[in-house]
CSV table of C-alpha atoms and ligand atoms in Angstrom, one decimal:
chain,number,residue,atom,x,y,z
A,1,MET,CA,5.9,3.3,0.6
A,2,CYS,CA,2.6,3.0,-1.1
A,3,LEU,CA,1.6,6.2,0.3
A,4,GLY,CA,1.1,9.1,-1.9
A,5,ILE,CA,1.0,13.3,-1.2
A,6,PRO,CA,-0.8,16.0,-2.8
A,7,GLY,CA,1.1,18.5,-4.8
A,8,GLN,CA,0.4,21.5,-7.1
A,9,ILE,CA,2.4,21.3,-10.4
A,10,THR,CA,3.9,24.9,-10.5
A,11,GLU,CA,6.0,24.2,-14.0
A,12,ILE,CA,7.0,21.9,-16.8
A,13,SER,CA,10.7,21.7,-16.7
A,14,ASP,CA,10.8,19.1,-19.8
A,15,ARG,CA,8.2,18.7,-22.7
A,16,GLU,CA,9.9,15.7,-24.1
A,17,THR,CA,10.5,13.4,-20.8
A,18,LYS,CA,7.3,15.0,-19.2
A,19,GLN,CA,9.1,16.3,-16.2
A,20,ALA,CA,7.5,19.3,-14.1
A,21,ILE,CA,7.9,20.8,-10.9
A,22,VAL,CA,5.7,20.2,-8.2
A,23,ASP,CA,5.1,22.0,-4.9
A,24,VAL,CA,4.4,19.7,-2.4
A,25,ALA,CA,3.8,21.9,1.2
A,26,GLY,CA,5.8,24.8,-0.1
A,27,VAL,CA,8.8,21.6,-0.8
A,28,LYS,CA,9.5,21.8,-4.8
A,29,ARG,CA,10.8,18.8,-6.6
A,30,PRO,CA,10.9,17.1,-9.5
A,31,VAL,CA,7.7,14.6,-10.6
A,32,ASN,CA,7.1,12.9,-14.1
A,33,ILE,CA,3.8,13.5,-14.9
A,34,ALA,CA,3.4,10.8,-17.7
A,35,CYS,CA,0.9,9.4,-16.4
A,36,ILE,CA,-1.7,12.4,-16.2
A,37,VAL,CA,-1.0,13.2,-19.3
A,38,ASP,CA,-3.5,12.6,-23.0
A,39,GLU,CA,-4.7,14.0,-26.2
A,40,ALA,CA,-7.4,16.0,-23.6
A,41,HIS,CA,-5.0,17.1,-21.2
A,42,PRO,CA,-1.9,17.9,-22.9
A,43,VAL,CA,1.5,18.7,-21.0
A,44,GLU,CA,0.8,22.4,-21.3
A,45,SER,CA,-2.1,22.2,-19.5
A,46,CYS,CA,-0.9,20.7,-16.2
A,47,VAL,CA,0.5,23.4,-14.3
A,48,GLY,CA,-1.7,24.9,-11.5
A,49,ASP,CA,-3.2,20.6,-11.4
A,50,TRP,CA,-3.5,19.5,-7.7
A,51,VAL,CA,-2.0,15.9,-8.1
A,52,LEU,CA,-1.0,12.9,-5.8
A,53,VAL,CA,2.6,12.4,-6.1
A,54,HIS,CA,4.0,8.9,-5.5
A,55,VAL,CA,8.0,7.7,-5.7
A,56,GLY,CA,8.2,10.7,-8.0
A,57,PHE,CA,5.4,10.1,-10.4
A,58,ALA,CA,1.9,12.1,-10.3
A,59,MET,CA,0.0,9.2,-10.5
A,60,SER,CA,-3.6,10.6,-10.4
A,61,ARG,CA,-5.0,14.2,-10.9
A,62,ILE,CA,-6.9,15.3,-7.8
A,63,ASP,CA,-10.8,15.9,-8.9
A,64,PRO,CA,-12.0,19.1,-6.5
A,65,VAL,CA,-15.6,18.4,-7.1
A,66,GLU,CA,-15.0,14.5,-5.9
A,67,ALA,CA,-13.3,15.9,-2.5
A,68,GLU,CA,-16.3,18.2,-1.7
A,69,LYS,CA,-18.7,16.0,-2.3
A,70,THR,CA,-16.9,13.7,0.2
A,71,LEU,CA,-16.8,16.5,2.7
A,72,ALA,CA,-20.6,17.6,2.0
A,73,LEU,CA,-21.6,14.3,2.6
A,74,LEU,CA,-19.7,14.1,6.3
A,75,THR,CA,-21.0,17.3,6.8
A,76,GLU,CA,-24.8,16.4,5.8
A,77,LEU,CA,-24.2,13.3,7.8
A,78,GLY,CA,-23.5,15.1,10.9
A,79,GLU,CA,-26.5,17.5,10.5
A,80,ALA,CA,-28.6,14.8,10.3
A,81,GLN,CA,-27.3,13.0,13.3
A,82,ALA,CA,-27.5,16.7,15.5
A,83,GLU,CA,-31.3,17.0,14.6
A,84,ILE,CA,-31.9,13.6,15.8
A,85,GLU,CA,-30.2,14.5,19.1
A,86,ALA,CA,-32.2,17.2,19.3
A,87,MET,CA,-35.2,16.1,18.9
A,88,GLN,CA,-34.2,13.1,21.2
A,89,THR,CA,-33.7,15.8,24.0
A,90,GLY,CA,-36.8,17.8,22.9
A,91,ALA,CA,-39.0,14.5,23.6
A,92,ARG,CA,-37.7,14.1,27.1
B,1,MET,CA,-2.1,20.7,3.6
B,2,LYS,CA,-4.7,21.0,1.3
B,3,TYR,CA,-6.7,17.9,0.5
B,4,VAL,CA,-4.9,16.6,3.7
B,5,ASP,CA,-6.3,18.8,6.6
B,6,GLU,CA,-9.7,18.6,5.5
B,7,PHE,CA,-9.6,15.2,6.0
B,8,ARG,CA,-8.9,14.9,9.6
B,9,ASP,CA,-11.1,17.0,11.0
B,10,PRO,CA,-12.1,15.9,14.5
B,11,ASP,CA,-15.5,16.8,14.5
B,12,LYS,CA,-16.3,15.2,11.2
B,13,ALA,CA,-15.1,12.1,13.0
B,14,ARG,CA,-16.6,11.9,15.9
B,15,ARG,CA,-19.7,12.3,13.8
B,16,LEU,CA,-18.7,9.2,11.8
B,17,GLN,CA,-18.0,7.5,15.1
B,18,ALA,CA,-21.5,8.1,16.2
B,19,GLU,CA,-23.0,6.8,13.0
B,20,ILE,CA,-20.7,3.6,12.7
B,21,ALA,CA,-21.9,2.8,16.7
B,22,ARG,CA,-26.0,3.5,15.5
B,23,LEU,CA,-25.4,0.7,12.9
B,24,VAL,CA,-23.0,-1.8,14.3
B,25,PRO,CA,-26.3,-3.7,16.1
B,26,ALA,CA,-28.1,-3.8,13.0
B,27,THR,CA,-25.7,-6.0,11.7
B,28,GLY,CA,-26.2,-8.8,14.4
B,29,ALA,CA,-22.3,-8.4,15.7
B,30,THR,CA,-21.4,-8.3,19.0
B,31,ALA,CA,-18.2,-8.1,21.4
B,32,GLU,CA,-18.2,-12.1,21.0
B,33,ARG,CA,-18.6,-12.4,17.8
B,34,PRO,CA,-17.3,-9.0,15.9
B,35,LEU,CA,-17.7,-8.3,12.5
B,36,GLN,CA,-14.3,-8.8,10.8
B,37,LEU,CA,-13.5,-6.3,8.1
B,38,MET,CA,-9.7,-6.7,6.3
B,39,GLU,CA,-7.8,-3.7,5.5
B,40,PHE,CA,-5.6,-5.4,3.0
B,41,CYS,CA,-3.3,-2.6,2.7
B,42,GLY,CA,-0.2,-1.3,4.9
B,43,GLY,CA,-0.9,2.0,4.4
B,44,HIS,CA,-4.2,1.7,5.9
B,45,THR,CA,-2.7,-0.3,8.7
B,46,HIS,CA,-0.4,2.6,9.4
B,47,THR,CA,-3.1,5.3,9.6
B,48,ILE,CA,-5.4,3.1,11.8
B,49,PHE,CA,-2.7,3.2,14.3
B,50,ARG,CA,-1.0,6.7,14.1
B,51,TYR,CA,-4.5,8.1,14.6
B,52,GLY,CA,-5.8,5.2,17.3
B,53,ILE,CA,-8.6,4.4,15.1
B,54,GLU,CA,-9.5,1.1,16.6
B,55,GLN,CA,-10.3,3.1,19.9
B,56,LEU,CA,-12.6,5.0,18.3
B,57,LEU,CA,-14.9,1.7,17.0
B,58,PRO,CA,-17.4,-0.2,19.0
B,59,GLU,CA,-16.2,-3.8,20.6
B,60,ALA,CA,-18.6,-5.4,17.7
B,61,ILE,CA,-15.9,-4.4,15.2
B,62,GLU,CA,-12.4,-6.1,14.4
B,63,LEU,CA,-9.9,-4.9,12.2
B,64,ILE,CA,-8.1,-7.6,10.1
B,65,HIS,CA,-4.5,-6.2,9.3
B,66,GLY,CA,-4.1,-7.7,5.8
B,67,PRO,CA,-0.9,-8.6,4.3
B,68,GLY,CA,-0.9,-5.4,1.8
B,69,CYS,CA,2.7,-4.1,2.7
B,70,PRO,CA,5.1,-5.1,0.0
B,71,VAL,CA,8.1,-5.1,2.4
B,72,CYS,CA,6.3,-7.3,5.0
B,73,VAL,CA,6.0,-10.2,2.6
B,74,LEU,CA,9.1,-10.2,1.0
B,75,PRO,CA,10.5,-13.7,1.4
B,76,MET,CA,14.1,-14.2,2.8
B,77,GLY,CA,15.3,-15.4,-0.3
B,78,ARG,CA,14.6,-12.4,-2.0
B,79,VAL,CA,16.7,-10.6,0.6
B,80,ASP,CA,19.4,-12.6,0.4
B,81,ASP,CA,19.5,-12.3,-3.6
B,82,CYS,CA,19.2,-8.5,-2.9
B,83,VAL,CA,22.6,-8.6,-0.6
B,84,THR,CA,24.2,-10.9,-3.1
B,85,LEU,CA,23.6,-8.5,-6.4
B,86,ALA,CA,24.8,-5.4,-4.2
B,87,GLU,CA,28.1,-7.5,-3.0
B,88,ARG,CA,29.3,-7.2,-6.6
B,89,ARG,CA,32.0,-4.7,-6.6
B,90,ASP,CA,30.6,-3.5,-10.3
B,91,VAL,CA,27.1,-2.8,-8.9
B,92,ILE,CA,25.3,0.5,-7.4
B,93,PHE,CA,22.2,-1.0,-5.3
B,94,THR,CA,19.6,1.4,-5.1
B,95,THR,CA,16.4,0.7,-3.3
B,96,PHE,CA,13.6,2.0,-1.5
B,97,GLY,CA,14.4,2.8,2.3
B,98,ASP,CA,11.7,0.6,3.8
B,99,ALA,CA,13.3,-2.4,2.3
B,100,MET,CA,16.8,-1.6,4.1
B,101,ARG,CA,16.3,-3.4,7.5
B,102,VAL,CA,14.0,-6.6,6.1
B,103,PRO,CA,16.2,-9.7,7.9
B,104,GLY,CA,17.6,-11.9,4.8
B,105,SER,CA,19.2,-15.3,6.0
B,106,ARG,CA,22.7,-13.5,6.2
B,107,LYS,CA,21.9,-10.0,6.5
B,108,SER,CA,19.9,-7.1,6.0
B,109,LEU,CA,20.9,-4.5,2.9
B,110,LEU,CA,21.7,-2.1,6.2
B,111,GLN,CA,24.4,-4.5,7.5
B,112,ALA,CA,25.5,-5.4,3.8
B,113,LYS,CA,26.0,-1.6,3.5
B,114,ALA,CA,27.8,-1.4,7.0
B,115,ASP,CA,30.0,-3.9,5.4
B,116,GLY,CA,31.5,-2.1,2.4
B,117,ALA,CA,28.6,-2.9,-0.3
B,118,ASP,CA,27.4,0.2,-2.3
B,119,ILE,CA,23.9,0.4,-1.6
B,120,ARG,CA,22.0,3.7,-1.8
B,121,MET,CA,18.2,4.2,-0.9
B,122,VAL,CA,16.6,6.8,-3.1
B,123,TYR,CA,13.3,8.3,-3.2
B,124,SER,CA,12.1,7.3,-6.9
B,125,PRO,CA,13.0,4.8,-9.4
B,126,LEU,CA,14.0,8.0,-11.5
B,127,ASP,CA,16.8,8.9,-9.2
B,128,ALA,CA,18.3,5.4,-9.6
B,129,LEU,CA,18.2,5.8,-13.7
B,130,HIS,CA,20.2,9.5,-12.9
B,131,LEU,CA,22.7,7.3,-11.1
B,132,ALA,CA,23.6,5.3,-13.9
B,133,ARG,CA,23.4,8.3,-16.2
B,134,ASN,CA,26.1,9.3,-14.2
B,135,ASN,CA,27.8,6.4,-13.6
B,136,PRO,CA,28.6,4.8,-16.5
B,137,GLU,CA,31.2,2.5,-15.4
B,138,ARG,CA,29.1,0.9,-12.9
B,139,GLU,CA,25.8,-1.3,-13.0
B,140,VAL,CA,22.7,0.5,-11.2
B,141,ILE,CA,20.3,-2.0,-10.3
B,142,PHE,CA,16.9,-0.6,-8.8
B,143,PHE,CA,15.0,-2.9,-6.6
B,144,ALA,CA,11.5,-2.6,-7.7
B,145,LEU,CA,9.3,-4.0,-5.2
B,146,GLY,CA,5.4,-2.7,-4.4
B,147,PHE,CA,1.7,-3.6,-6.1
B,148,GLU,CA,0.6,-2.1,-8.8
B,149,THR,CA,0.2,1.3,-7.4
B,150,THR,CA,4.4,1.3,-7.9
B,151,MET,CA,4.3,-0.2,-11.3
B,152,PRO,CA,3.7,2.4,-13.3
B,153,SER,CA,6.8,4.5,-12.0
B,154,THR,CA,9.2,1.4,-12.7
B,155,ALA,CA,7.8,0.3,-15.8
B,156,LEU,CA,8.3,3.8,-17.2
B,157,THR,CA,11.8,4.5,-15.7
B,158,VAL,CA,12.4,1.1,-17.8
B,159,LEU,CA,10.7,3.1,-20.8
B,160,GLN,CA,13.0,5.9,-20.2
B,161,ALA,CA,16.2,4.0,-20.0
B,162,GLU,CA,15.4,2.4,-23.4
B,163,ALA,CA,14.3,5.8,-24.9
B,164,ASP,CA,17.6,7.4,-23.8
B,165,GLY,CA,20.0,4.2,-24.6
B,166,ILE,CA,21.0,3.8,-21.4
B,167,THR,CA,22.4,-0.1,-21.0
B,168,ASN,CA,24.0,0.1,-17.4
B,169,PHE,CA,20.1,0.5,-16.0
B,170,SER,CA,18.4,-2.8,-14.5
B,171,LEU,CA,15.2,-3.6,-12.2
B,172,PHE,CA,15.6,-6.4,-10.2
B,173,CYS,CA,11.8,-7.0,-9.9
B,174,ASN,CA,10.0,-7.9,-7.3
B,175,HIS,CA,6.5,-6.3,-8.0
B,176,ILE,CA,3.3,-8.3,-6.8
B,177,THR,CA,-0.2,-8.1,-7.7
B,178,THR,CA,-3.1,-7.5,-5.7
B,179,VAL,CA,-6.0,-9.7,-6.7
B,180,PRO,CA,-4.8,-13.1,-6.8
B,181,THR,CA,-3.8,-12.4,-3.1
B,182,ILE,CA,-6.9,-11.0,-1.9
B,183,LYS,CA,-8.6,-14.4,-3.9
B,184,ALA,CA,-6.1,-16.5,-1.9
B,185,ILE,CA,-7.5,-15.0,1.3
B,186,LEU,CA,-10.9,-15.3,0.7
B,187,ASP,CA,-10.0,-19.4,-0.6
B,188,SER,CA,-8.4,-19.9,2.8
B,189,PRO,CA,-10.0,-22.2,4.9
B,190,ASP,CA,-9.6,-20.6,8.1
B,191,MET,CA,-10.6,-16.8,7.5
B,192,ARG,CA,-13.9,-15.5,8.2
B,193,ILE,CA,-14.0,-11.8,6.7
B,194,ASP,CA,-17.3,-9.8,6.3
B,195,GLY,CA,-15.8,-7.0,4.1
B,196,PHE,CA,-12.8,-5.1,2.8
B,197,LEU,CA,-11.3,-2.1,2.5
B,198,ALA,CA,-9.6,-2.1,-0.7
B,199,PRO,CA,-6.7,-0.3,-1.4
B,200,GLY,CA,-6.8,3.3,-2.7
B,201,HIS,CA,-3.6,3.6,-4.2
B,202,VAL,CA,-3.9,0.3,-6.5
B,203,SER,CA,-7.1,1.2,-7.3
B,204,MET,CA,-5.8,4.5,-8.9
B,205,VAL,CA,-4.1,2.5,-11.2
B,206,VAL,CA,-6.5,-0.5,-11.8
B,207,GLY,CA,-9.5,0.9,-11.2
B,208,GLU,CA,-12.7,-0.3,-9.8
B,209,ARG,CA,-13.7,-3.3,-11.9
B,210,PRO,CA,-10.7,-5.6,-10.8
B,211,PHE,CA,-12.8,-5.6,-7.3
B,212,ASP,CA,-15.7,-6.7,-8.9
B,213,PHE,CA,-15.4,-10.4,-8.1
B,214,VAL,CA,-15.4,-9.8,-4.7
B,215,ALA,CA,-18.9,-8.4,-4.5
B,216,GLU,CA,-20.1,-10.7,-7.3
B,217,HIS,CA,-18.3,-14.5,-6.7
B,218,TYR,CA,-17.8,-14.3,-2.7
B,219,HIS,CA,-20.7,-11.6,-1.9
B,220,LYS,CA,-18.7,-9.5,0.6
B,221,PRO,CA,-18.7,-5.7,0.6
B,222,ILE,CA,-15.8,-3.7,-0.7
B,223,VAL,CA,-15.2,-0.1,-0.2
B,224,ILE,CA,-12.4,1.4,-1.9
B,225,THR,CA,-10.5,3.6,0.4
B,226,GLY,CA,-8.3,6.9,1.0
B,227,PHE,CA,-5.6,7.3,3.8
B,228,GLU,CA,-6.8,9.5,5.9
B,229,PRO,CA,-8.8,8.9,9.0
B,230,LEU,CA,-12.1,10.0,7.9
B,231,ASP,CA,-11.5,8.1,4.8
B,232,ILE,CA,-11.3,5.0,6.8
B,233,LEU,CA,-13.8,5.9,9.2
B,234,GLN,CA,-16.2,6.7,6.2
B,235,SER,CA,-15.0,3.4,4.5
B,236,ILE,CA,-16.3,1.3,7.3
B,237,TRP,CA,-19.7,3.1,7.4
B,238,MET,CA,-20.0,2.4,4.3
B,239,LEU,CA,-19.4,-1.1,4.5
B,240,LEU,CA,-21.3,-1.0,7.6
B,241,ARG,CA,-24.7,0.6,5.6
B,242,GLN,CA,-23.9,-2.6,2.7
B,243,LEU,CA,-24.0,-5.2,5.8
B,244,THR,CA,-27.0,-4.0,7.1
B,245,GLU,CA,-28.9,-3.6,3.5
B,246,GLN,CA,-27.6,-7.0,2.8
B,247,ARG,CA,-26.2,-5.3,-0.1
B,248,HIS,CA,-22.5,-6.4,-1.8
B,249,VAL,CA,-21.0,-4.2,-4.2
B,250,VAL,CA,-18.1,-2.2,-5.1
B,251,GLU,CA,-18.1,1.0,-4.0
B,252,ASN,CA,-15.6,3.9,-3.9
B,253,GLN,CA,-14.8,6.3,-0.8
B,254,TYR,CA,-11.7,7.8,-2.5
B,255,ALA,CA,-13.2,8.9,-5.6
B,256,ARG,CA,-11.2,12.5,-5.2
B,257,ILE,CA,-7.9,10.5,-6.5
B,258,VAL,CA,-9.5,6.8,-8.0
B,259,PRO,CA,-11.0,7.4,-11.3
B,260,ALA,CA,-13.6,4.4,-12.3
B,261,GLY,CA,-11.3,3.3,-15.0
B,262,GLY,CA,-8.3,3.5,-13.1
B,263,ASN,CA,-4.9,5.1,-14.9
B,264,ALA,CA,-4.8,4.3,-18.9
B,265,ALA,CA,-1.2,5.5,-19.4
B,266,GLY,CA,0.1,3.7,-15.8
B,267,MET,CA,-1.6,0.4,-17.0
B,268,ASP,CA,-0.3,0.7,-20.6
B,269,ALA,CA,3.3,1.0,-19.3
B,270,ILE,CA,2.7,-1.5,-17.1
B,271,SER,CA,1.4,-4.5,-19.8
B,272,ARG,CA,4.1,-3.2,-22.1
B,273,VAL,CA,7.3,-4.3,-19.5
B,274,PHE,CA,5.9,-6.9,-17.0
B,275,GLU,CA,4.2,-9.6,-17.6
B,276,LEU,CA,2.2,-12.2,-15.0
B,277,ARG,CA,4.7,-14.9,-13.1
B,278,GLU,CA,3.0,-18.4,-12.9
B,279,TYR,CA,3.3,-17.9,-9.1
B,280,PHE,CA,5.3,-15.6,-6.9
B,281,GLU,CA,6.9,-16.5,-3.0
B,282,TRP,CA,5.2,-14.6,-0.5
B,283,ARG,CA,7.0,-14.5,3.2
B,284,GLY,CA,4.2,-16.5,5.7
B,285,LEU,CA,2.0,-17.0,2.8
B,286,GLY,CA,3.8,-19.4,0.5
B,287,SER,CA,3.4,-19.6,-3.1
B,288,ILE,CA,0.4,-17.6,-4.4
B,289,ASP,CA,-0.5,-17.8,-8.4
B,290,HIS,CA,-0.1,-15.3,-10.7
B,291,SER,CA,0.8,-13.0,-7.7
B,292,GLY,CA,3.8,-11.3,-9.1
B,293,VAL,CA,5.1,-10.0,-12.5
B,294,LYS,CA,7.9,-10.4,-14.2
B,295,MET,CA,9.9,-8.3,-17.1
B,296,ARG,CA,8.9,-9.5,-20.5
B,297,ASP,CA,11.2,-11.0,-22.7
B,298,THR,CA,11.6,-7.4,-24.8
B,299,TYR,CA,13.4,-5.8,-21.6
B,300,ALA,CA,15.7,-8.5,-20.8
B,301,ALA,CA,18.5,-6.3,-21.2
B,302,PHE,CA,16.9,-4.7,-18.1
B,303,ASP,CA,15.8,-7.2,-16.0
B,304,ALA,CA,18.6,-7.9,-13.4
B,305,GLU,CA,17.4,-11.6,-12.9
B,306,ARG,CA,18.8,-12.3,-16.4
B,307,LYS,CA,21.7,-10.0,-16.7
B,308,PHE,CA,23.2,-11.1,-13.2
B,309,SER,CA,21.2,-14.6,-13.4
B,310,VAL,CA,19.9,-14.2,-9.7
B,311,ALA,CA,20.5,-17.6,-7.7
B,312,ASN,CA,16.5,-17.7,-6.6
B,313,ILE,CA,17.3,-19.1,-3.4
B,314,LYS,CA,14.3,-20.2,-1.1
B,315,ILE,CA,14.8,-19.9,2.7
B,316,ALA,CA,12.2,-21.0,5.3
B,317,ASP,CA,11.1,-18.4,7.9
B,318,PRO,CA,12.4,-19.3,11.2
B,319,LYS,CA,10.3,-21.8,12.9
B,320,SER,CA,9.0,-19.4,15.8
B,321,CYS,CA,8.0,-16.8,13.6
B,322,GLN,CA,4.2,-16.5,13.0
B,323,CYS,CA,4.3,-14.0,10.6
B,324,GLY,CA,1.6,-15.8,8.2
B,325,GLU,CA,-0.8,-16.6,10.7
B,326,VAL,CA,-1.0,-12.8,11.4
B,327,LEU,CA,-1.1,-11.4,7.7
B,328,LYS,CA,-4.2,-14.1,7.2
B,329,GLY,CA,-5.7,-12.8,10.6
B,330,VAL,CA,-5.4,-15.9,12.0
B,331,ILE,CA,-3.8,-14.6,15.4
B,332,ARG,CA,-3.4,-10.9,16.3
B,333,PRO,CA,0.3,-9.7,16.3
B,334,TRP,CA,0.8,-9.6,19.9
B,335,GLU,CA,-0.4,-13.1,20.1
B,336,CYS,CA,2.9,-14.2,18.3
B,337,LYS,CA,5.0,-16.4,21.1
B,338,VAL,CA,8.2,-14.1,19.9
B,339,PHE,CA,6.3,-10.5,19.5
B,340,GLY,CA,8.2,-7.9,22.1
B,341,THR,CA,10.9,-10.5,23.5
B,342,ALA,CA,12.9,-12.1,20.3
B,343,CYS,CA,11.3,-9.6,18.0
B,344,THR,CA,11.6,-6.2,18.3
B,345,PRO,CA,11.6,-3.3,15.9
B,346,GLU,CA,15.2,-2.8,16.9
B,347,THR,CA,16.0,-7.0,16.1
B,348,PRO,CA,13.0,-7.9,14.0
B,349,MET,CA,12.8,-11.9,12.9
B,350,GLY,CA,10.0,-11.3,10.7
B,351,ALA,CA,9.4,-8.5,8.3
B,352,LEU,CA,6.0,-7.5,9.9
B,353,MET,CA,8.4,-5.8,12.5
B,354,VAL,CA,10.2,-3.9,10.4
B,355,SER,CA,8.1,-1.3,8.3
B,356,SER,CA,6.0,1.3,9.4
B,357,GLU,CA,3.4,-0.6,8.0
B,358,GLY,CA,3.8,-3.7,9.6
B,359,ALA,CA,1.2,-5.0,12.0
B,360,CYS,CA,3.7,-5.7,14.5
B,361,ALA,CA,5.7,-2.7,14.1
B,362,ALA,CA,2.3,-0.7,14.4
B,363,TYR,CA,1.3,-2.6,17.6
B,364,TYR,CA,4.4,-2.3,19.1
B,365,ASN,CA,5.1,1.5,18.8
B,366,PHE,CA,1.7,2.5,19.1
B,367,GLY,CA,-0.1,0.3,21.1
B,368,ASN,CA,0.2,0.1,25.5
B,369,LEU,CA,2.8,-2.8,25.2
B,370,THR,CA,2.6,-3.8,29.1
B,371,GLU,CA,-1.1,-4.7,28.7
B,372,LEU,CA,-0.4,-6.5,25.2
B,373,MET,CA,2.1,-8.8,26.6
B,374,ALA,CA,0.0,-9.4,29.5
B,375,LYS,CA,-2.8,-10.3,27.5
B,376,ARG,CA,-0.4,-12.7,25.4
B,377,LYS,CA,0.9,-14.5,28.3
B,378,ALA,CA,-2.7,-15.4,29.1
B,379,VAL,CA,-3.5,-16.7,25.6
B,380,ASN,CA,-0.6,-18.4,25.2
B,381,ALA,CA,-0.6,-20.3,28.7
C,401,SF4,S1,6.3,-11.0,16.1
C,401,SF4,FE1,7.8,-11.0,14.7
C,401,SF4,S2,8.2,-12.8,14.1
C,401,SF4,FE2,6.1,-12.5,15.4
C,401,SF4,S3,4.6,-12.3,13.7
C,401,SF4,FE3,5.3,-10.3,14.2
C,401,SF4,S4,7.1,-9.9,12.8
C,401,SF4,FE4,6.1,-12.2,12.4
């Protein structure tokens, strides 16, 4: 129940009640976007946003830079590890 | 799926696994005296079992599955109140699917539905509001439960009902709060937790700061964690790093979703509609101060508790059920005396056997049952 799923907003369906349409893995369904709009990011600018959808509400805008950073860190971590392993095998 | 698949990459998981194994010895933990890391949230418990994450960890790490599954901690009396509300002829009772099979002292919502009560499963509280709009002659009650993650959605639904002038819609509010509960766990004398995986989606609403007390006051490391397997493994690795470097701070592994300050619009909706209760009753854990919210007086018209004067019955958990000890991590789920015998997912005695986020159901569905039952015999002999 506490889970959420990523989706992309494809259109605004009702500006007044802050309702939009979100595409979750090819399935379209209505979503409320009240939690992700503010003065800096008005309703109109939400189309194209990737969001986390939870019980019919877009609860957070997914930050692509942070997502990339996390994955990059994990790749680096592996590389350092591979290098250490290579050194150890080389030393043998 | 974007933002999902890349966080399930087995290659990166293996690298993390190796890093974790490399760091563990420096913490001083051993298989005999393992580090105890608690994942608070039932969503994490689910991922851990679904992807067999425990099997990837060294024996010197033990995961304790915390009480963060709202369905699992729902007291029996609350389920009874739901059934009573749902049995009213003028009522359409709406709920998330997870709550349908939680046992009450008389019956579950599922049984009540089979007996003729008008109970409908909805995906969103907005679907319940929609039902109210289309059935003006009926009273539509939405069973609001969940932690801070779900509170903005029910609060916003109430605000929408108010704006639309809908008068036949109300919430049966059973929302619970995270911070007092983590505090109760940390204060409990029979507990020894070395670090926490903090609930990612609660944090997305409340932000990072509410967890400061865990690091500052209790000197435990805590990492805000996402729900994919790599998220969990990375957070365990981050906890180990803090432990080996003898640091204890709040770190955010899930920054792609969790902004440091949380969600302002969501918090605003919560504080407009809800206020803290003095205390709230948890299944297995008893009463915890300030661990729940109720509706403010301004929204009394949308409060099912006041509209229909709910009895608020208290029913003790069955004697043989050890949910409380499991929730606190004092015993493992399979050590409960009725695990797999009197209590199974088909005939659950405790709520931990009901929800897919409950620790008992997770062990039952994903564990090696024969092996667990043999171990349990040994423990209880
Ligand atoms: S086996 Fe059943 S009764 Fe025992 S702790 Fe688990 S859910 Fe509760």
